[in-house]
PDB file of C-alpha atoms in Angstrom:
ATOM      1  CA  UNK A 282      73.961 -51.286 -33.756  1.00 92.00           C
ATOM      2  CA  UNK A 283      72.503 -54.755 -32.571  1.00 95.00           C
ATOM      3  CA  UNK A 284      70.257 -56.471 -35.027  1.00 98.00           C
ATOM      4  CA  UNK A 285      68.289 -59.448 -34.296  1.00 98.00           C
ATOM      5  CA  UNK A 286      67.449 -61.765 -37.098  1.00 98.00           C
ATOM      6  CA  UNK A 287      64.126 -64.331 -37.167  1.00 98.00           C
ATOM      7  CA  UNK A 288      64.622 -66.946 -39.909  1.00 98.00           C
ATOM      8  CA  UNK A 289      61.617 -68.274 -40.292  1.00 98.00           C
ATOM      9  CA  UNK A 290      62.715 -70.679 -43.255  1.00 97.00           C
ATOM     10  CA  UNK A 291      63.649 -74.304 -42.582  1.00 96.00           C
ATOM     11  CA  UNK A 292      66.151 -74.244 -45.273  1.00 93.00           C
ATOM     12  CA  UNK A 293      69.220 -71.839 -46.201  1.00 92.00           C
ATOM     13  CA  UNK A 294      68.113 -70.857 -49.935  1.00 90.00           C
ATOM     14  CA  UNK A 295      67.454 -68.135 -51.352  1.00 91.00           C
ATOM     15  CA  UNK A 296      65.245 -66.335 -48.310  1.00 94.00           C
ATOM     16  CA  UNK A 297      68.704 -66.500 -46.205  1.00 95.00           C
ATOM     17  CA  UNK A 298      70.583 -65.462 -49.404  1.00 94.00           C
ATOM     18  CA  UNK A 299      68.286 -62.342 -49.482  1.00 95.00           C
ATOM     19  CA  UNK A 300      69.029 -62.005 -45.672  1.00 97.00           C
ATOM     20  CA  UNK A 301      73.142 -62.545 -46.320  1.00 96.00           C
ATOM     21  CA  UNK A 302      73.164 -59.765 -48.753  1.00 95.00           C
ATOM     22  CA  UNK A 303      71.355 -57.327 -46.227  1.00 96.00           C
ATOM     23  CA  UNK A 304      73.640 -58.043 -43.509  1.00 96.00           C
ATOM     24  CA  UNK A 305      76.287 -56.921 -46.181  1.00 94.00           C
ATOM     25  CA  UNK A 306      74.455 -53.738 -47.099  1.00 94.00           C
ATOM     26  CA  UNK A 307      73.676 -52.562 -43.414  1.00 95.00           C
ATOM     27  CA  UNK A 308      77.541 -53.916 -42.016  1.00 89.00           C
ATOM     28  CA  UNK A 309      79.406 -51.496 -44.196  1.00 74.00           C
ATOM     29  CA  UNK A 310      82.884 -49.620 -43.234  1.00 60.00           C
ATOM     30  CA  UNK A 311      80.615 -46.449 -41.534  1.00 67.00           C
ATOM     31  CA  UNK A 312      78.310 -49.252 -39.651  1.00 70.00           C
ATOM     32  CA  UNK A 313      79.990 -51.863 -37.562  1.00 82.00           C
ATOM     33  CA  UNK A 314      76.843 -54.080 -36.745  1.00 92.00           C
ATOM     34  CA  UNK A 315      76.222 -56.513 -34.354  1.00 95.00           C
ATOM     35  CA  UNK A 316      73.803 -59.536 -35.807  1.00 97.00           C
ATOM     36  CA  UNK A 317      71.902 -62.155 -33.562  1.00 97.00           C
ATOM     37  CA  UNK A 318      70.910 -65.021 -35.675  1.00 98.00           C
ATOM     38  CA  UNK A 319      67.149 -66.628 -34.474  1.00 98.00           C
ATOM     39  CA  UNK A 320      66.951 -69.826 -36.235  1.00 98.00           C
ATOM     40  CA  UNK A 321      63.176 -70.868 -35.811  1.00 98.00           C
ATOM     41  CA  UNK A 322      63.579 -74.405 -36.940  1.00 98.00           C
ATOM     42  CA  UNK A 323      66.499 -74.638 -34.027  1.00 98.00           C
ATOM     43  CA  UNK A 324      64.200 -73.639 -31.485  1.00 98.00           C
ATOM     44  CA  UNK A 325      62.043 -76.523 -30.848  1.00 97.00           C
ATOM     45  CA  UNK A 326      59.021 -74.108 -30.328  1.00 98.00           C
ATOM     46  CA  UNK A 327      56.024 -76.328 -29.830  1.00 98.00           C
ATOM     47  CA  UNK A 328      52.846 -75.688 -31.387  1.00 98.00           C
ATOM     48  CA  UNK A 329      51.025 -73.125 -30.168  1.00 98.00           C
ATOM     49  CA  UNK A 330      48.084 -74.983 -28.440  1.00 96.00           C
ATOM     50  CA  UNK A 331      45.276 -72.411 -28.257  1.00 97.00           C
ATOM     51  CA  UNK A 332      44.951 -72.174 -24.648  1.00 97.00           C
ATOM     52  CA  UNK A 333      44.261 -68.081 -24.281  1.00 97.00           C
ATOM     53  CA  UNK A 334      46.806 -67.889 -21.219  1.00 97.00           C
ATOM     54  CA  UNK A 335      49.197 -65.645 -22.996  1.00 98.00           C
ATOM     55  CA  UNK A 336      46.152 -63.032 -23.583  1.00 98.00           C
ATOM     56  CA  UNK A 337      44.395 -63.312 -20.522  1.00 97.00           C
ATOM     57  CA  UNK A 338      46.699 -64.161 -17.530  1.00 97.00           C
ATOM     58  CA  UNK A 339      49.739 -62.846 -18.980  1.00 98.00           C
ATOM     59  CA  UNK A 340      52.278 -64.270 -20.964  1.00 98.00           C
ATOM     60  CA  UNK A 341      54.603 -65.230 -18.480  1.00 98.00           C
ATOM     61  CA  UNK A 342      52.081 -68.214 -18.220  1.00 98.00           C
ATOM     62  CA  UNK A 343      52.433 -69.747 -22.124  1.00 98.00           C
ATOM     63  CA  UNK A 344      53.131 -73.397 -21.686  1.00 98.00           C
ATOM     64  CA  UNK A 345      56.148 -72.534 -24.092  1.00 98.00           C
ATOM     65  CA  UNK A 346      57.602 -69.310 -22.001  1.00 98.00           C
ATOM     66  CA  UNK A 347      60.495 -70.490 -21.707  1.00 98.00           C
ATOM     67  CA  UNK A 348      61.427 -70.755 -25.198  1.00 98.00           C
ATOM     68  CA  UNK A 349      59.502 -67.489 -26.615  1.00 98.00           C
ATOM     69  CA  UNK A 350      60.423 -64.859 -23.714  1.00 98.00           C
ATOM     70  CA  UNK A 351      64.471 -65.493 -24.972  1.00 98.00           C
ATOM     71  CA  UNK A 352      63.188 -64.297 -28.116  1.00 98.00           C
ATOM     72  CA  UNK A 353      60.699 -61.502 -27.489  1.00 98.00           C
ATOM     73  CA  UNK A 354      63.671 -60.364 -25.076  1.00 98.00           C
ATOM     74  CA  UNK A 355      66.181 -60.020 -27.942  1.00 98.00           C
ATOM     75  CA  UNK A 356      63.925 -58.005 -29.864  1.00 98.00           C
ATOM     76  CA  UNK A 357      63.112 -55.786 -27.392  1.00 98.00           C
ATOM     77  CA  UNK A 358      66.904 -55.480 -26.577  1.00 97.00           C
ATOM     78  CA  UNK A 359      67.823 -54.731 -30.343  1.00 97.00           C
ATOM     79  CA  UNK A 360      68.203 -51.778 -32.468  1.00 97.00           C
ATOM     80  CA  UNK A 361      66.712 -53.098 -35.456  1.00 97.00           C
ATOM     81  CA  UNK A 362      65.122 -56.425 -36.342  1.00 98.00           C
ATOM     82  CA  UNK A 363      65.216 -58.462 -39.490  1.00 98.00           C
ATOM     83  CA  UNK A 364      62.800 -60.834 -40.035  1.00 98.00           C
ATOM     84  CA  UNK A 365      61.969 -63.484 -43.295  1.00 98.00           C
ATOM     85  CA  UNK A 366      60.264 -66.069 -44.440  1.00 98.00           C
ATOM     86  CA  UNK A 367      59.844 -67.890 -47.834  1.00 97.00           C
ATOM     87  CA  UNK A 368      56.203 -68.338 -49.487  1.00 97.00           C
ATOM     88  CA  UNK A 369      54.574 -71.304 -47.800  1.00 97.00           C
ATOM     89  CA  UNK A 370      50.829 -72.301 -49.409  1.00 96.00           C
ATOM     90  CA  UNK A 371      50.604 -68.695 -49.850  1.00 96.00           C
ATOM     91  CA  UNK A 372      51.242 -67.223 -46.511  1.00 97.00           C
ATOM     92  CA  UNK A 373      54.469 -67.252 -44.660  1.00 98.00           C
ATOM     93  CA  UNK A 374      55.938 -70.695 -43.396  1.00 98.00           C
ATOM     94  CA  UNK A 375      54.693 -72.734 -40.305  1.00 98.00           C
ATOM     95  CA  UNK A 376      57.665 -71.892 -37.835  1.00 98.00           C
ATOM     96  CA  UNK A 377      57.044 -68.331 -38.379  1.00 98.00           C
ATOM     97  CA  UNK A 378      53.181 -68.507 -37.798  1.00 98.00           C
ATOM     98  CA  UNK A 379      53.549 -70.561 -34.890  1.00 98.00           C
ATOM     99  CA  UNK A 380      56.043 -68.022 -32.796  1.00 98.00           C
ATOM    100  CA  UNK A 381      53.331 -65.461 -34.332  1.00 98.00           C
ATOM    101  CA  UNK A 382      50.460 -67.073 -32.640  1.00 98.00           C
ATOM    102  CA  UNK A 383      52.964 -67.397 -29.366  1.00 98.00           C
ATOM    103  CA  UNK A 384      53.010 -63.705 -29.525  1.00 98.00           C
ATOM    104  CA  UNK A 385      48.956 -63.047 -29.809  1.00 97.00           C
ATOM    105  CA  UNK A 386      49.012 -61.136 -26.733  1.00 98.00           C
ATOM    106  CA  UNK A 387      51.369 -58.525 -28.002  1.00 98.00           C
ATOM    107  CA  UNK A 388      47.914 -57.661 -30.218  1.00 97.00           C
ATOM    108  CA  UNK A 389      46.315 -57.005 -26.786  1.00 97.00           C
ATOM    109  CA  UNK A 390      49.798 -55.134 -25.126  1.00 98.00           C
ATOM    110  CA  UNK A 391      51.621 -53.686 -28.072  1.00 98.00           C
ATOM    111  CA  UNK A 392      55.128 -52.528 -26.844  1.00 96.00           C
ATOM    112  CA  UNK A 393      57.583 -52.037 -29.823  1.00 98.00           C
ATOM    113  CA  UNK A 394      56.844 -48.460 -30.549  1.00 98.00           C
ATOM    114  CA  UNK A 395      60.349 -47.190 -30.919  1.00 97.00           C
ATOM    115  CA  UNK A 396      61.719 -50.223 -33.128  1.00 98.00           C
ATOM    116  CA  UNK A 397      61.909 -50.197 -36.919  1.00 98.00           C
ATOM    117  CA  UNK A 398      61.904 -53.438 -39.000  1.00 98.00           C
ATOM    118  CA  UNK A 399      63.185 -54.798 -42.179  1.00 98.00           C
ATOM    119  CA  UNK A 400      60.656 -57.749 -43.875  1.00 98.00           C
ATOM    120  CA  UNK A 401      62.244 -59.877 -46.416  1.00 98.00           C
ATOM    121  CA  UNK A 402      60.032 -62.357 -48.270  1.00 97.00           C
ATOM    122  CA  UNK A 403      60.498 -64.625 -51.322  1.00 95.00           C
ATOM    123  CA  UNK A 404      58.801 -67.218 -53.520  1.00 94.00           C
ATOM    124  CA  UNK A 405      59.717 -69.643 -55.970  1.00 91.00           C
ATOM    125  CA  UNK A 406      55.846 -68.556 -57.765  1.00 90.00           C
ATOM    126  CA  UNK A 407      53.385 -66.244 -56.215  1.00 94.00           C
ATOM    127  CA  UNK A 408      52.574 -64.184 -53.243  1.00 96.00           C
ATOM    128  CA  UNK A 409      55.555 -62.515 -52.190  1.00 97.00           C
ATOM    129  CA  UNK A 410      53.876 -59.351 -51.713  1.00 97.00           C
ATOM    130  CA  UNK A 411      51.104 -60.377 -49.730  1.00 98.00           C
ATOM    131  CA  UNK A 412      53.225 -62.539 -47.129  1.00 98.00           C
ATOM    132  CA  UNK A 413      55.241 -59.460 -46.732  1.00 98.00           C
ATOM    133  CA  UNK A 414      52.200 -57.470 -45.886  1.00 98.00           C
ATOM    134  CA  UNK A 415      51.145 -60.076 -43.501  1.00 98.00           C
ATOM    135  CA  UNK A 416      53.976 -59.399 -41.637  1.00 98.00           C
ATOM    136  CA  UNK A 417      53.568 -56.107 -41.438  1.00 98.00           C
ATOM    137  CA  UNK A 418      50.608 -55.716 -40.398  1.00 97.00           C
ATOM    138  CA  UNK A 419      51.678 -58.104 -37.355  1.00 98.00           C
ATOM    139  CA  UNK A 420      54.684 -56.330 -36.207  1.00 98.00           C
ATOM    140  CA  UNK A 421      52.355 -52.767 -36.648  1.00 98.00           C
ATOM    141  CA  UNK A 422      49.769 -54.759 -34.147  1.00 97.00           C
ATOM    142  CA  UNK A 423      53.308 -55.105 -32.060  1.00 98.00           C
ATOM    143  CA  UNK A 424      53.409 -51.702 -31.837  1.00 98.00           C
ATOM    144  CA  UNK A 425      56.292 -51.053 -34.943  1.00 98.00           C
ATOM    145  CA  UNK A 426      56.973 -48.116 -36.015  1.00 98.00           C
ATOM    146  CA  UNK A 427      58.801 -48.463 -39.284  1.00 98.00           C
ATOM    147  CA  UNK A 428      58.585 -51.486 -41.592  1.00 98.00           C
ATOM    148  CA  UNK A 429      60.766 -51.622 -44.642  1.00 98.00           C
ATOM    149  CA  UNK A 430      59.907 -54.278 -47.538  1.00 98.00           C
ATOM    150  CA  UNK A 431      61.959 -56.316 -49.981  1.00 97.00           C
ATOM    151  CA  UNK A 432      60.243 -59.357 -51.738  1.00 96.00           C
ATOM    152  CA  UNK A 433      61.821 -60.999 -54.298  1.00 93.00           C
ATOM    153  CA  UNK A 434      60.270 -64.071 -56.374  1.00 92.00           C
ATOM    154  CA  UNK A 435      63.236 -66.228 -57.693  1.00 85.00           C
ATOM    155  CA  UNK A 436      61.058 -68.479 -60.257  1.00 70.00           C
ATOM    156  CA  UNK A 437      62.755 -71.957 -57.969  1.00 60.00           C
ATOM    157  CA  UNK A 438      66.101 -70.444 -59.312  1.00 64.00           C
ATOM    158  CA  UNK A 439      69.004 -70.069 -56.789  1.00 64.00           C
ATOM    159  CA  UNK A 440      69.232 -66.131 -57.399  1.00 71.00           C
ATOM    160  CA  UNK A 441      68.567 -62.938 -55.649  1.00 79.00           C
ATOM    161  CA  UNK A 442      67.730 -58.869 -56.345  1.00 82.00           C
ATOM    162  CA  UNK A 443      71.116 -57.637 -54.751  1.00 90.00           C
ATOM    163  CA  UNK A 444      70.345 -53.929 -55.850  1.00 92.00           C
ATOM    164  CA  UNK A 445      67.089 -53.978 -54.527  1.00 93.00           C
ATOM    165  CA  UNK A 446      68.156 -55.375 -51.259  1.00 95.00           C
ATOM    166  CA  UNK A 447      70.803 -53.082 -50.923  1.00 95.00           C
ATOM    167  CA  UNK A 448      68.701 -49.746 -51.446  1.00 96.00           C
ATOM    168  CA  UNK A 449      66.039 -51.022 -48.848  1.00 97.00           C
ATOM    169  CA  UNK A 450      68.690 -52.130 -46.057  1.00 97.00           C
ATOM    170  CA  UNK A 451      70.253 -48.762 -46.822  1.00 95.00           C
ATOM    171  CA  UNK A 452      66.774 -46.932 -46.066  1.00 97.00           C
ATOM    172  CA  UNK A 453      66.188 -49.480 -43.438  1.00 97.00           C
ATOM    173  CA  UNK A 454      69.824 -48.227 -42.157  1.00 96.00           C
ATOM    174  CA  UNK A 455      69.349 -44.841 -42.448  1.00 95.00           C
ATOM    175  CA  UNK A 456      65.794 -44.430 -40.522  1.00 97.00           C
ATOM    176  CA  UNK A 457      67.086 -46.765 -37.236  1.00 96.00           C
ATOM    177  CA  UNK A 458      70.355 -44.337 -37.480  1.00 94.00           C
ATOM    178  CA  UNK A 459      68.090 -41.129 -37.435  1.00 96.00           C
ATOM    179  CA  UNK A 460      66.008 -42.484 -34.132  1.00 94.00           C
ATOM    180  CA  UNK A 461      63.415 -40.365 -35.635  1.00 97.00           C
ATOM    181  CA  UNK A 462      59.728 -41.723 -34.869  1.00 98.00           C
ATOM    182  CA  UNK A 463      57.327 -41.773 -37.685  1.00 98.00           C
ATOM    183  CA  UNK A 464      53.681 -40.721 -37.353  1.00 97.00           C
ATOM    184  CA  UNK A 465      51.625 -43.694 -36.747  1.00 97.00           C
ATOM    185  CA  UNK A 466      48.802 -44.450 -39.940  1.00 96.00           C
ATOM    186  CA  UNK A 467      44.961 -44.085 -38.680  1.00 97.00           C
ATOM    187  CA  UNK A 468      44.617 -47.709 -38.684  1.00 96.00           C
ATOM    188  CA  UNK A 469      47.171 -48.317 -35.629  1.00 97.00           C
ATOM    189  CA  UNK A 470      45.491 -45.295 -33.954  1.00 98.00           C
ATOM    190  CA  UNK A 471      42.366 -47.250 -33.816  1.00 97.00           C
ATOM    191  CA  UNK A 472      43.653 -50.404 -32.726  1.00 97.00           C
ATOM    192  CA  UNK A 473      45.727 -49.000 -30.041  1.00 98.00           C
ATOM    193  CA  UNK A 474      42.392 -47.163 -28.853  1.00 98.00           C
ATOM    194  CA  UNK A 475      40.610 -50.592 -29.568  1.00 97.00           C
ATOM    195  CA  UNK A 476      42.646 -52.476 -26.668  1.00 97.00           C
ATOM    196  CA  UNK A 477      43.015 -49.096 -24.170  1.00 97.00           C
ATOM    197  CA  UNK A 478      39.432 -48.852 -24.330  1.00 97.00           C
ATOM    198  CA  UNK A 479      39.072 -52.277 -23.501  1.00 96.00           C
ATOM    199  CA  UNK A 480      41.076 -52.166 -20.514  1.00 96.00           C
ATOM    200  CA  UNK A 481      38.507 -50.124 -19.164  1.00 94.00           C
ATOM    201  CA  UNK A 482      35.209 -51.951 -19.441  1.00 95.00           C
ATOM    202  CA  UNK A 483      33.888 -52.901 -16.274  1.00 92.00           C
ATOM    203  CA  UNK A 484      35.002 -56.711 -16.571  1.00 94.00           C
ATOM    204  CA  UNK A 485      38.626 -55.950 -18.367  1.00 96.00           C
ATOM    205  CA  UNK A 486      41.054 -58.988 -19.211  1.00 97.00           C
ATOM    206  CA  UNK A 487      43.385 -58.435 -15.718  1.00 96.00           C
ATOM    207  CA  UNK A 488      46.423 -59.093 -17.934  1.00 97.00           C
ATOM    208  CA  UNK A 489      45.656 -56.178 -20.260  1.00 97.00           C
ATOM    209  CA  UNK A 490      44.144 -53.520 -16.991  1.00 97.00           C
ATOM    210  CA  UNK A 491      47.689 -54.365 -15.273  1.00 97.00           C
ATOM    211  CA  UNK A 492      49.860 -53.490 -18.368  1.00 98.00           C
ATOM    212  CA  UNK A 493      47.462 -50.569 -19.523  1.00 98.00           C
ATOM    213  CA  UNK A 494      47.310 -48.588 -16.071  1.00 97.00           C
ATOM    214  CA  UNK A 495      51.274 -49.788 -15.186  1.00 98.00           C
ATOM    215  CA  UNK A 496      52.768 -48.680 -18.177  1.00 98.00           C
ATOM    216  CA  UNK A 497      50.698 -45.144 -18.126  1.00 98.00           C
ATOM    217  CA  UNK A 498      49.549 -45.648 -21.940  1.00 98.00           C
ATOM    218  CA  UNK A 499      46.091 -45.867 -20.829  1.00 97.00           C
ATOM    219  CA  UNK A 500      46.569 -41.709 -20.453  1.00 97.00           C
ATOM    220  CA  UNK A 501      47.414 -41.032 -23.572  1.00 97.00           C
ATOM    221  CA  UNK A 502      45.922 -41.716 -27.707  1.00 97.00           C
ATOM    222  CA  UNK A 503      49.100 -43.095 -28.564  1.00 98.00           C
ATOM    223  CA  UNK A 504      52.160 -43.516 -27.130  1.00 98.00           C
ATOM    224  CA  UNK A 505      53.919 -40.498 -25.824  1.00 97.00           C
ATOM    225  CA  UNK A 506      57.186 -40.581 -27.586  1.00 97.00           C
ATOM    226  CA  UNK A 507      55.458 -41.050 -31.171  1.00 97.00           C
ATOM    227  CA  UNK A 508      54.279 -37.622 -31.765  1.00 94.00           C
ATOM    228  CA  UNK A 509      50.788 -37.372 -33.315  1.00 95.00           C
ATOM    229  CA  UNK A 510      49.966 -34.175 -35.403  1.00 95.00           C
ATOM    230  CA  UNK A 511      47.033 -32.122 -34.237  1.00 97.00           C
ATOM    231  CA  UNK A 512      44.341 -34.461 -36.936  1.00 97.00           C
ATOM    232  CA  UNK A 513      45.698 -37.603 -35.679  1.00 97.00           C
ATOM    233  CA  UNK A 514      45.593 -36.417 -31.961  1.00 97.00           C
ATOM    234  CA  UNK A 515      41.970 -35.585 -31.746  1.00 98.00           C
ATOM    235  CA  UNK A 516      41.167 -38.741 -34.008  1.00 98.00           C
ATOM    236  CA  UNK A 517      42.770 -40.808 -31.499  1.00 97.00           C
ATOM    237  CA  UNK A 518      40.825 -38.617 -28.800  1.00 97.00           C
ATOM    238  CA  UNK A 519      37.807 -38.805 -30.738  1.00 97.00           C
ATOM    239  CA  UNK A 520      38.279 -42.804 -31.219  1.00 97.00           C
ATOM    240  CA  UNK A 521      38.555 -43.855 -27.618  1.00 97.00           C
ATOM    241  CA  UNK A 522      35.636 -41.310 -26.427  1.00 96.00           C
ATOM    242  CA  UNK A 523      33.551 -43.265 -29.384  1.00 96.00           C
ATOM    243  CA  UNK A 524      34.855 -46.739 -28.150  1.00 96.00           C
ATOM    244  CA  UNK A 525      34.341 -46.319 -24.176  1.00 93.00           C
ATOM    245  CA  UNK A 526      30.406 -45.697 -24.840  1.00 92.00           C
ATOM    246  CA  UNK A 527      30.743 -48.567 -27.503  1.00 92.00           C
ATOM    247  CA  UNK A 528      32.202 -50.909 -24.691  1.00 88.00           C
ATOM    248  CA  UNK A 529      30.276 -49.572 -21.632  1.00 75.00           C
TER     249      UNK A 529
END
């Protein structure tokens, strides 16, 4: 399998530590993996400057394409993808929030609904948990189907939770080698309905009709190869009916 890491740490502490021992978990004798190494800090990626283009004329047009499409592009060609971050001023560090704001449009045109993800956060104090389930909830805007937790906070020494890094790599190792596709939560329901809806007002952002109506999700209340149970289907149905008069 072909993993691609994002370090978002400037520094190789303890955050790479915890993502050193993971790589040893998942590459065991039964799993010969393949790991792509993102270094944010080696990227050069300039601040994201708040000009919209990425959302509304696609984001082929970001000022910064050239260095963000590599990346996007390796995640999208990867089995799995590991991603950290140390606890920066309570949230996660600048490099990572900057390639996060790069990516606003995949809020608009979520696309990762068959890839699974492993989060690993820690902290020399506080807030390990909550930068974690920033994350989260970013890659789930993505379009993520599986997320998979470890925090860790080290108290500033150079130490690490090996056994509870190893038992979530292994579940992290175990779901991508299953390829099964977990049942979205009601929350990502809504938002996908939020943005198909919105492709359908009568003055749409172009960027989000074209990729709406191309990639056929527009057609359906979630997409087609997550199956939704009969509850979830007609909330999803019930959502976007509620949402297109709401728009209108």
């Amino acid at each position: 399998m072909r993993y691609v890491i994002i370090n978002g740490s400037p520094r190789k502490k303890n955050t790479w530590s915890m993502v050193k021992q993971a790589k040893v978990s998942i590459n065991n004798d039964d799993n010969e993996a393949e790991f792509d190494e993102i270094h944010l800090i080696k990227e050069k990626l300039p601040m994201c400057n708040g000009c919209f283009k990425c959302i509304m004329e696609g984001e082929e047009n970001c000022p910064h394409y050239e260095i963000v499409n590599p990346i996007v592009d390796k995640i999208k060609k990867a089995d799995g993808l590991i991603i950290c971050s140390p606890v920066y001023a309570m949230n996660v560090t600048a490099l990572l929030k900057n390639f996060f704001d790069h990516t606003a449009y995949f809020y608009h045109r979520p696309e990762f609904f068959d890839k699974k993800a492993l989060v690993i956060v820690s902290t020399a104090g506080a807030g390990q948990k909550d930068v974690a389930n920033y994350i989260d909830e970013t890659l789930r805007h993505w379009g993520f189907n599986k997320i998979y937790k470890v925090t860790y906070a080290c108290g500033g020494k150079d130490s690490i939770n090996t056994k509870e890094i190893n038992k979530t790599a292994q579940k992290f190792l175990k779901d991508l080698s299953s390829n099964k596709l977990h049942s979205p939560k009601f929350g990502d329901i809504i938002f996908y309905n939020v943005w198909r809806a919105m492709a359908l007002t009568k003055d749409p952002i172009k960027a989000d009709e074209k990729y709406w109506k191309n990639t056929g999700l527009i057609n359906y209340e979630f997409a087609p190869d997550v199956k939704l149970g009969i509850f979830k289907k007609a909330f999803g149905k019930i959502m976007f009916f509620i949402l297109k008069r709401v728009m209108k």
